[in-house]
């Protein structure tokens, strides 16, 4: 008798239990007109079951056809789909607590296409869809199982890797962004800059920061600048334009607009009121 024994070690793909298949949407598009879809703060795998078309996002477009896989990181940007060969059938897997990264550990470009994935990957996707349509007992567990196998197949056959943002890491990242804003609020700050400094996908950054602090990074930045401007209005005779420039606003008019939205007073009204006390 012969026996072959395999001892399984933890593999570096490390598909953590926090990865969650939150939902699956199946679409059947016949009209050649654009179909518009909202963005979401979770990752997506889009599988083209049948037909041909084009995905539009921002100023870019991506042609797709049967058996293509699209990988999409958390993104609140809307996208649209044009049908080129009717019908265009596709499936969107919504995946929480996972991001797609490349060999350099940077987030992949939006709507990264994997043309003609392995036969195994196609088979697993069809099995996942079959489980959804059959709705047998424990089908949800089976779908999550197939998702994990799909993710393994993608990593085996491409240069795609995975990042699993933990709650602790999210807290650290959000704290870093807040401290960066506190220290650099006088500078020209955009979401792209915050994304680069924090090494976070900018849409996931907004989602995490908002969930953690109750407001978006840009809202926090504006509030920070307004609070600093109040002190300058109370204690100095700088012009409104000078104060706007000192605290990082791009123009006096934008500063005045933001100030009134925050305090229900113009900067000059606030200055006069503060000096009457």
Short mmCIF file of C-alpha atoms in Angstrom, two decimals:
data_model
loop_
_atom_site.label_atom_id
_atom_site.label_comp_id
_atom_site.label_asym_id
_atom_site.label_seq_id
_atom_site.Cartn_x
_atom_site.Cartn_y
_atom_site.Cartn_z
CA UNK A 1 0.00 0.00 0.00
CA UNK A 2 1.21 3.51 -0.74
CA UNK A 3 0.04 6.68 0.86
CA UNK A 4 0.56 10.29 -0.18
CA UNK A 5 0.01 12.88 2.50
CA UNK A 6 -0.22 16.63 1.96
CA UNK A 7 0.14 19.00 4.90
CA UNK A 8 -1.51 22.31 4.12
CA UNK A 9 0.26 25.48 5.18
CA UNK A 10 -1.17 29.01 5.25
CA UNK A 11 -0.69 30.39 1.75
CA UNK A 12 0.26 34.00 1.09
CA UNK A 13 -2.97 34.62 -0.81
CA UNK A 14 -4.49 34.70 2.71
CA UNK A 15 -8.18 35.06 1.88
CA UNK A 16 -9.35 36.33 5.23
CA UNK A 17 -12.71 35.55 6.74
CA UNK A 18 -13.55 39.28 6.75
CA UNK A 19 -13.99 39.19 2.95
CA UNK A 20 -17.72 39.25 2.35
CA UNK A 21 -19.78 38.57 -0.76
CA UNK A 22 -22.51 41.06 0.08
CA UNK A 23 -24.67 40.75 -3.02
CA UNK A 24 -24.84 39.62 -6.64
CA UNK A 25 -26.66 41.58 -9.34
CA UNK A 26 -27.48 40.01 -12.71
CA UNK A 27 -28.24 42.25 -15.71
CA UNK A 28 -29.84 41.60 -19.09
CA UNK A 29 -29.48 44.59 -21.44
CA UNK A 30 -31.06 44.64 -24.88
CA UNK A 31 -31.40 48.34 -25.69
CA UNK A 32 -28.41 49.94 -27.47
CA UNK A 33 -28.93 53.04 -25.31
CA UNK A 34 -26.67 53.64 -22.31
CA UNK A 35 -27.61 51.98 -19.05
CA UNK A 36 -26.35 53.96 -16.05
CA UNK A 37 -25.17 52.28 -12.86
CA UNK A 38 -24.26 53.96 -9.55
CA UNK A 39 -20.84 53.63 -7.94
CA UNK A 40 -20.43 51.97 -4.54
CA UNK A 41 -17.91 51.93 -1.69
CA UNK A 42 -17.04 48.25 -2.17
CA UNK A 43 -15.11 46.22 -4.71
CA UNK A 44 -16.75 44.51 -7.66
CA UNK A 45 -16.04 41.62 -10.02
CA UNK A 46 -18.03 41.99 -13.23
CA UNK A 47 -18.38 38.89 -15.41
CA UNK A 48 -19.62 39.24 -18.99
CA UNK A 49 -21.82 36.23 -19.65
CA UNK A 50 -22.96 37.05 -23.16
CA UNK A 51 -22.78 39.72 -25.86
CA UNK A 52 -20.49 42.69 -26.45
CA UNK A 53 -20.54 46.28 -25.28
CA UNK A 54 -18.61 49.16 -23.77
CA UNK A 55 -18.27 50.33 -20.18
CA UNK A 56 -17.89 54.09 -19.75
CA UNK A 57 -16.43 55.66 -16.60
CA UNK A 58 -15.32 59.27 -16.40
CA UNK A 59 -13.76 60.13 -19.77
CA UNK A 60 -12.68 56.55 -20.45
CA UNK A 61 -14.32 53.55 -22.04
CA UNK A 62 -13.56 49.85 -22.07
CA UNK A 63 -14.85 47.38 -24.70
CA UNK A 64 -16.01 44.04 -23.29
CA UNK A 65 -17.16 40.72 -24.66
CA UNK A 66 -18.23 37.28 -23.50
CA UNK A 67 -16.15 35.74 -20.66
CA UNK A 68 -14.31 38.98 -19.82
CA UNK A 69 -13.78 39.75 -16.15
CA UNK A 70 -13.63 43.34 -14.88
CA UNK A 71 -12.13 44.16 -11.50
CA UNK A 72 -13.32 47.38 -9.86
CA UNK A 73 -12.07 48.84 -6.58
CA UNK A 74 -14.40 50.83 -4.29
CA UNK A 75 -15.58 53.75 -6.40
CA UNK A 76 -18.50 56.14 -5.99
CA UNK A 77 -18.25 57.24 -9.61
CA UNK A 78 -21.18 56.28 -11.81
CA UNK A 79 -20.55 54.23 -14.91
CA UNK A 80 -22.61 53.41 -17.96
CA UNK A 81 -22.87 50.47 -20.34
CA UNK A 82 -23.57 50.58 -24.08
CA UNK A 83 -24.79 47.41 -25.79
CA UNK A 84 -22.95 46.54 -29.02
CA UNK A 85 -24.17 42.97 -29.49
CA UNK A 86 -27.58 42.27 -28.00
CA UNK A 87 -28.31 40.98 -25.51
CA UNK A 88 -25.50 41.94 -23.14
CA UNK A 89 -25.70 39.81 -20.01
CA UNK A 90 -23.38 40.39 -17.08
CA UNK A 91 -23.09 39.70 -13.37
CA UNK A 92 -21.73 42.03 -10.68
CA UNK A 93 -20.35 40.52 -7.48
CA UNK A 94 -20.25 43.07 -4.64
CA UNK A 95 -17.32 42.29 -2.31
CA UNK A 96 -16.67 44.00 1.01
CA UNK A 97 -13.37 44.25 2.91
CA UNK A 98 -11.16 43.59 -0.11
CA UNK A 99 -9.23 45.76 -2.58
CA UNK A 100 -7.36 44.79 -5.74
CA UNK A 101 -3.68 45.78 -5.84
CA UNK A 102 -0.74 45.19 -8.20
CA UNK A 103 2.80 43.93 -7.64
CA UNK A 104 3.83 47.29 -6.19
CA UNK A 105 0.93 47.18 -3.69
CA UNK A 106 -0.79 50.08 -5.46
CA UNK A 107 -4.50 50.00 -6.26
CA UNK A 108 -5.14 48.79 -9.80
CA UNK A 109 -6.67 51.19 -12.36
CA UNK A 110 -10.46 51.46 -12.35
CA UNK A 111 -12.20 48.84 -14.47
CA UNK A 112 -9.21 46.55 -15.01
CA UNK A 113 -10.13 43.95 -17.62
CA UNK A 114 -8.96 40.35 -17.56
CA UNK A 115 -9.67 38.98 -21.04
CA UNK A 116 -10.41 35.28 -21.36
CA UNK A 117 -9.63 34.14 -17.84
CA UNK A 118 -8.76 30.52 -17.23
CA UNK A 119 -11.33 27.82 -18.01
CA UNK A 120 -11.36 27.04 -14.31
CA UNK A 121 -12.25 30.63 -13.46
CA UNK A 122 -15.08 30.63 -16.02
CA UNK A 123 -16.38 27.34 -14.66
CA UNK A 124 -16.34 28.63 -11.08
CA UNK A 125 -18.22 31.77 -12.09
CA UNK A 126 -20.87 29.68 -13.86
CA UNK A 127 -21.16 27.45 -10.79
CA UNK A 128 -21.66 30.51 -8.59
CA UNK A 129 -24.40 31.78 -10.90
CA UNK A 130 -25.96 28.29 -10.96
CA UNK A 131 -26.12 28.28 -7.15
CA UNK A 132 -27.87 31.64 -7.18
CA UNK A 133 -30.43 30.57 -9.73
CA UNK A 134 -31.02 27.15 -8.14
CA UNK A 135 -31.39 28.59 -4.64
CA UNK A 136 -30.73 25.25 -2.98
CA UNK A 137 -30.05 24.81 0.71
CA UNK A 138 -26.80 26.53 1.83
CA UNK A 139 -26.49 28.26 -1.56
CA UNK A 140 -25.11 31.41 0.10
CA UNK A 141 -22.24 29.42 1.66
CA UNK A 142 -21.59 27.79 -1.71
CA UNK A 143 -21.44 31.20 -3.42
CA UNK A 144 -18.88 32.48 -0.91
CA UNK A 145 -16.87 29.30 -1.42
CA UNK A 146 -16.84 29.81 -5.20
CA UNK A 147 -15.85 33.45 -4.74
CA UNK A 148 -12.78 32.41 -2.76
CA UNK A 149 -11.81 29.94 -5.49
CA UNK A 150 -12.31 32.64 -8.16
CA UNK A 151 -10.02 35.01 -6.24
CA UNK A 152 -7.36 32.29 -6.00
CA UNK A 153 -7.59 31.62 -9.75
CA UNK A 154 -7.23 35.33 -10.51
CA UNK A 155 -4.09 35.58 -8.39
CA UNK A 156 -2.64 32.40 -9.90
CA UNK A 157 -3.03 33.64 -13.47
CA UNK A 158 -2.45 37.40 -13.23
CA UNK A 159 -0.35 39.96 -11.36
CA UNK A 160 -3.39 40.91 -9.25
CA UNK A 161 -3.07 40.68 -5.46
CA UNK A 162 -5.38 41.54 -2.60
CA UNK A 163 -5.46 43.93 0.31
CA UNK A 164 -7.73 43.30 3.28
CA UNK A 165 -8.38 46.55 5.14
CA UNK A 166 -8.86 45.66 8.80
CA UNK A 167 -10.75 47.80 11.28
CA UNK A 168 -7.48 48.58 13.08
CA UNK A 169 -5.77 49.55 9.82
CA UNK A 170 -8.74 51.69 8.81
CA UNK A 171 -8.55 53.48 12.16
CA UNK A 172 -4.83 54.14 11.69
CA UNK A 173 -5.31 55.31 8.11
CA UNK A 174 -8.18 57.62 9.04
CA UNK A 175 -6.19 59.02 11.96
CA UNK A 176 -3.24 59.65 9.61
CA UNK A 177 -5.48 61.53 7.14
CA UNK A 178 -6.98 63.64 9.94
CA UNK A 179 -3.52 64.51 11.30
CA UNK A 180 -2.34 65.34 7.78
CA UNK A 181 -5.29 67.69 7.30
CA UNK A 182 -4.65 69.30 10.70
CA UNK A 183 -1.02 69.98 9.75
CA UNK A 184 -1.44 70.95 6.08
CA UNK A 185 -4.82 72.70 5.96
CA UNK A 186 -3.21 75.91 4.61
CA UNK A 187 -2.03 74.05 1.49
CA UNK A 188 -3.86 73.06 -1.67
CA UNK A 189 -5.28 69.65 -0.73
CA UNK A 190 -7.24 67.34 -3.01
CA UNK A 191 -8.49 63.77 -2.67
CA UNK A 192 -5.73 62.69 -5.05
CA UNK A 193 -3.12 64.16 -2.70
CA UNK A 194 -4.71 62.49 0.34
CA UNK A 195 -4.84 59.19 -1.55
CA UNK A 196 -1.15 59.44 -2.43
CA UNK A 197 -0.08 60.41 1.09
CA UNK A 198 -2.17 57.74 2.82
CA UNK A 199 -1.68 55.06 0.12
CA UNK A 200 -5.44 54.48 0.13
CA UNK A 201 -7.83 54.26 -2.80
CA UNK A 202 -9.45 57.70 -2.75
CA UNK A 203 -13.01 56.41 -2.87
CA UNK A 204 -12.36 53.92 -0.09
CA UNK A 205 -10.62 56.75 1.79
CA UNK A 206 -13.75 58.91 1.63
CA UNK A 207 -15.96 56.00 2.70
CA UNK A 208 -13.72 55.02 5.65
CA UNK A 209 -13.07 58.59 6.83
CA UNK A 210 -16.76 59.48 6.68
CA UNK A 211 -17.71 56.34 8.58
CA UNK A 212 -15.04 57.02 11.20
CA UNK A 213 -15.47 60.79 11.72
CA UNK A 214 -18.99 61.45 10.45
CA UNK A 215 -17.95 63.73 7.59
CA UNK A 216 -15.88 63.50 4.42
CA UNK A 217 -12.18 64.53 4.40
CA UNK A 218 -12.96 67.64 2.35
CA UNK A 219 -15.79 68.64 4.69
CA UNK A 220 -13.45 68.19 7.64
CA UNK A 221 -10.83 70.30 5.86
CA UNK A 222 -13.31 73.11 5.19
CA UNK A 223 -14.52 73.05 8.81
CA UNK A 224 -10.91 73.19 10.00
CA UNK A 225 -10.20 76.20 7.80
CA UNK A 226 -13.38 77.97 8.94
CA UNK A 227 -12.43 77.52 12.61
CA UNK A 228 -8.96 78.96 11.95
CA UNK A 229 -10.46 81.85 10.02
CA UNK A 230 -12.70 82.76 12.97
CA UNK A 231 -9.64 83.34 15.14
CA UNK A 232 -8.03 85.50 12.44
CA UNK A 233 -11.23 87.52 12.01
CA UNK A 234 -11.45 88.08 15.76
CA UNK A 235 -7.82 88.96 16.46
CA UNK A 236 -6.37 90.56 13.30
CA UNK A 237 -7.18 93.26 10.78
CA UNK A 238 -6.17 91.16 7.78
CA UNK A 239 -8.40 91.58 4.75
CA UNK A 240 -10.91 88.86 3.91
CA UNK A 241 -8.88 88.02 0.81
CA UNK A 242 -5.68 87.71 2.84
CA UNK A 243 -7.35 85.43 5.41
CA UNK A 244 -8.80 83.26 2.65
CA UNK A 245 -5.32 82.81 1.20
CA UNK A 246 -3.70 82.17 4.61
CA UNK A 247 -6.04 79.30 5.47
CA UNK A 248 -5.89 77.58 2.09
CA UNK A 249 -9.00 78.70 0.21
CA UNK A 250 -8.50 79.14 -3.51
CA UNK A 251 -10.45 82.41 -3.65
CA UNK A 252 -12.11 84.99 -1.44
CA UNK A 253 -15.53 84.24 -2.92
CA UNK A 254 -15.24 80.52 -2.16
CA UNK A 255 -14.10 81.30 1.38
CA UNK A 256 -17.01 83.70 1.94
CA UNK A 257 -19.47 81.18 0.53
CA UNK A 258 -18.12 78.38 2.75
CA UNK A 259 -18.00 80.64 5.81
CA UNK A 260 -21.63 81.71 5.44
CA UNK A 261 -22.75 78.12 4.85
CA UNK A 262 -21.00 77.12 8.09
CA UNK A 263 -21.90 80.06 10.34
CA UNK A 264 -24.92 81.70 8.61
CA UNK A 265 -22.90 84.93 8.58
CA UNK A 266 -20.50 86.52 6.14
CA UNK A 267 -16.87 86.91 7.33
CA UNK A 268 -17.35 90.67 7.75
CA UNK A 269 -20.57 90.17 9.73
CA UNK A 270 -18.78 87.68 11.98
CA UNK A 271 -15.86 90.09 12.51
CA UNK A 272 -18.18 92.96 13.49
CA UNK A 273 -20.23 90.72 15.79
CA UNK A 274 -17.16 89.30 17.54
CA UNK A 275 -15.80 92.77 18.32
CA UNK A 276 -19.06 93.98 19.83
CA UNK A 277 -18.87 91.37 22.57
#
